[in-house]
Structure formats: C-alpha cells, structure tokens
Amino acid sequence: IVLSAFSAKMQHVDMADNKAYFNKAMESARKGGYQYLITPEIIHMENRNTAWSGRPAKASISIKIVDVKTGEVIDSVVIQSRTSMVRLTDPSPEESLPPPVQEYVDSIKFIS
C-alpha cells in the first residue's frame, strides 16, 4: 500500500527486503544513491467479523521518512483507518488503508 502510494509521486521507488533492519536498510539506501528511506510499520491490526458483529476492522501504521544523507527523520505520521460497519462481507483491516495513505503522500511537499 505504501509502495504503491509513493510510486505514484516519485520517479524511482524500490522495496527493501521486508526483514531488513533499519541500519541495513540505511546502508543499502546510501550505497544505492537514494535520497529518502521510507519505513512503514504496522502498529495495530484488528480483524473483525464486521458483518456478524457490527464492529469495524481497524488498522494503524506508522510511516517515517528519513533523509539518507543525514539520517534524520524528516517526517513521521501515524495513520489509522477502519472499515465501514455497513458491510455484508468481512473486509480486512488493510482494505481501509489506501485512501488515507495516499492522502498523506499527496500532502508531502518536499517529495517529487
């Protein structure tokens, strides 16, 4: 979801090994000549049987943008979303994330 949102705004986006630790990812980004390292992290996922319980599924993710050259976090956000309660099917929590993630990425002025 995060890769897709940033790909629409940036010329070149790669995804690191999902098991890469921050230091390893920074080293790889520096070697690759990247300007930013974007680190999404799932904070909370609550998958619910919405159709049966009437309770929405929820998801929260953190996104940090790090300047590869300096190592400084230049932007950080926590995005929370929830599915609609009026559903006949059981949506997964991540289905509600694309709109708010895209809205956040679209709001970033320093990335082109």
CSV table of C-alpha atoms in Angstrom, one decimal:
chain,number,residue,atom,x,y,z
A,1,ILE,CA,0.0,0.0,0.0
A,2,VAL,CA,2.8,2.4,1.0
A,3,LEU,CA,5.0,1.4,-2.0
A,4,SER,CA,2.1,2.0,-4.4
A,5,ALA,CA,1.3,5.4,-2.9
A,6,PHE,CA,4.8,6.7,-3.1
A,7,SER,CA,5.4,5.2,-6.6
A,8,ALA,CA,2.7,7.5,-7.9
A,9,LYS,CA,4.6,10.5,-6.6
A,10,MET,CA,8.3,9.6,-7.0
A,11,GLN,CA,10.3,8.7,-10.1
A,12,HIS,CA,12.0,5.6,-8.6
A,13,VAL,CA,10.9,3.6,-5.6
A,14,ASP,CA,12.3,0.2,-4.6
A,15,MET,CA,11.2,-2.0,-1.8
A,16,ALA,CA,13.9,-3.4,0.5
A,17,ASP,CA,13.9,-6.9,1.9
A,18,ASN,CA,11.0,-6.9,4.4
A,19,LYS,CA,13.3,-8.4,7.0
A,20,ALA,CA,15.9,-5.7,6.7
A,21,TYR,CA,16.7,-3.9,9.8
A,22,PHE,CA,16.9,-0.1,9.8
A,23,ASN,CA,20.7,0.1,9.8
A,24,LYS,CA,21.0,-2.4,7.0
A,25,ALA,CA,18.3,-0.6,5.0
A,26,MET,CA,20.1,2.8,5.5
A,27,GLU,CA,23.4,1.3,4.3
A,28,SER,CA,21.7,-0.2,1.3
A,29,ALA,CA,19.9,3.1,0.5
A,30,ARG,CA,23.2,5.0,0.8
A,31,LYS,CA,25.0,2.6,-1.5
A,32,GLY,CA,22.1,2.8,-3.9
A,33,GLY,CA,22.3,6.6,-4.0
A,34,TYR,CA,18.7,7.1,-2.7
A,35,GLN,CA,17.6,10.4,-1.2
A,36,TYR,CA,14.9,9.0,1.2
A,37,LEU,CA,14.3,5.9,3.2
A,38,ILE,CA,10.6,5.3,3.9
A,39,THR,CA,9.9,2.9,6.8
A,40,PRO,CA,6.3,1.8,7.2
A,41,GLU,CA,5.5,-0.2,10.3
A,42,ILE,CA,2.3,-1.9,11.3
A,43,ILE,CA,1.3,-0.7,14.8
A,44,HIS,CA,-2.1,-2.4,15.2
A,45,MET,CA,-4.3,-4.7,13.2
A,46,GLU,CA,-7.8,-5.7,14.4
A,47,ASN,CA,-9.5,-8.0,12.0
A,48,ARG,CA,-13.2,-8.3,12.9
A,49,ASN,CA,-16.2,-10.2,11.6
A,50,THR,CA,-17.9,-6.9,10.8
A,51,ALA,CA,-20.9,-8.4,9.1
A,52,TRP,CA,-21.7,-10.5,12.2
A,53,SER,CA,-20.5,-8.2,15.0
A,54,GLY,CA,-21.2,-4.8,13.5
A,55,ARG,CA,-17.7,-3.7,14.7
A,56,PRO,CA,-15.3,-2.4,12.1
A,57,ALA,CA,-11.9,-3.8,11.4
A,58,LYS,CA,-9.1,-1.4,12.3
A,59,ALA,CA,-5.5,-0.8,11.2
A,60,SER,CA,-2.8,1.6,12.3
A,61,ILE,CA,0.5,2.1,10.6
A,62,SER,CA,3.5,4.4,11.2
A,63,ILE,CA,5.4,5.9,8.3
A,64,LYS,CA,8.8,7.6,8.7
A,65,ILE,CA,10.7,9.4,6.0
A,66,VAL,CA,14.4,9.5,6.7
A,67,ASP,CA,17.0,11.7,4.8
A,68,VAL,CA,19.5,9.1,3.7
A,69,LYS,CA,22.4,11.6,3.7
A,70,THR,CA,21.9,12.9,7.2
A,71,GLY,CA,20.0,10.0,8.8
A,72,GLU,CA,17.5,12.5,10.2
A,73,VAL,CA,13.8,11.7,10.3
A,74,ILE,CA,12.3,14.5,8.2
A,75,ASP,CA,8.6,13.4,8.5
A,76,SER,CA,6.7,10.9,10.6
A,77,VAL,CA,3.0,10.1,10.7
A,78,VAL,CA,0.6,7.5,12.3
A,79,ILE,CA,-2.3,6.6,10.0
A,80,GLN,CA,-5.3,5.0,11.5
A,81,SER,CA,-8.2,3.6,9.5
A,82,ARG,CA,-11.3,1.4,10.0
A,83,THR,CA,-13.6,-0.4,7.7
A,84,SER,CA,-17.2,0.6,7.1
A,85,MET,CA,-19.6,-1.0,9.6
A,86,VAL,CA,-22.2,-1.5,6.9
A,87,ARG,CA,-20.9,-4.5,5.0
A,88,LEU,CA,-22.2,-7.8,4.0
A,89,THR,CA,-18.7,-9.2,3.7
A,90,ASP,CA,-15.8,-9.2,6.1
A,91,PRO,CA,-13.2,-6.7,4.9
A,92,SER,CA,-9.6,-7.0,6.0
A,93,PRO,CA,-8.2,-4.1,8.0
A,94,GLU,CA,-5.7,-3.2,5.3
A,95,GLU,CA,-8.5,-2.6,2.8
A,96,SER,CA,-9.2,0.7,4.5
A,97,LEU,CA,-5.6,1.9,4.4
A,98,PRO,CA,-5.0,3.0,0.7
A,99,PRO,CA,-7.1,6.2,0.8
A,100,PRO,CA,-5.5,7.8,4.0
A,101,VAL,CA,-2.0,6.6,3.0
A,102,GLN,CA,-2.5,8.2,-0.5
A,103,GLU,CA,-3.8,11.4,1.1
A,104,TYR,CA,-0.7,11.6,3.3
A,105,VAL,CA,1.7,11.0,0.4
A,106,ASP,CA,-0.2,13.6,-1.7
A,107,SER,CA,0.2,16.1,1.2
A,108,ILE,CA,4.0,15.8,1.3
A,109,LYS,CA,5.5,18.9,-0.5
A,110,PHE,CA,9.3,18.1,-0.3
A,111,ILE,CA,9.0,14.9,-2.3
A,112,SER,CA,8.6,15.0,-6.1
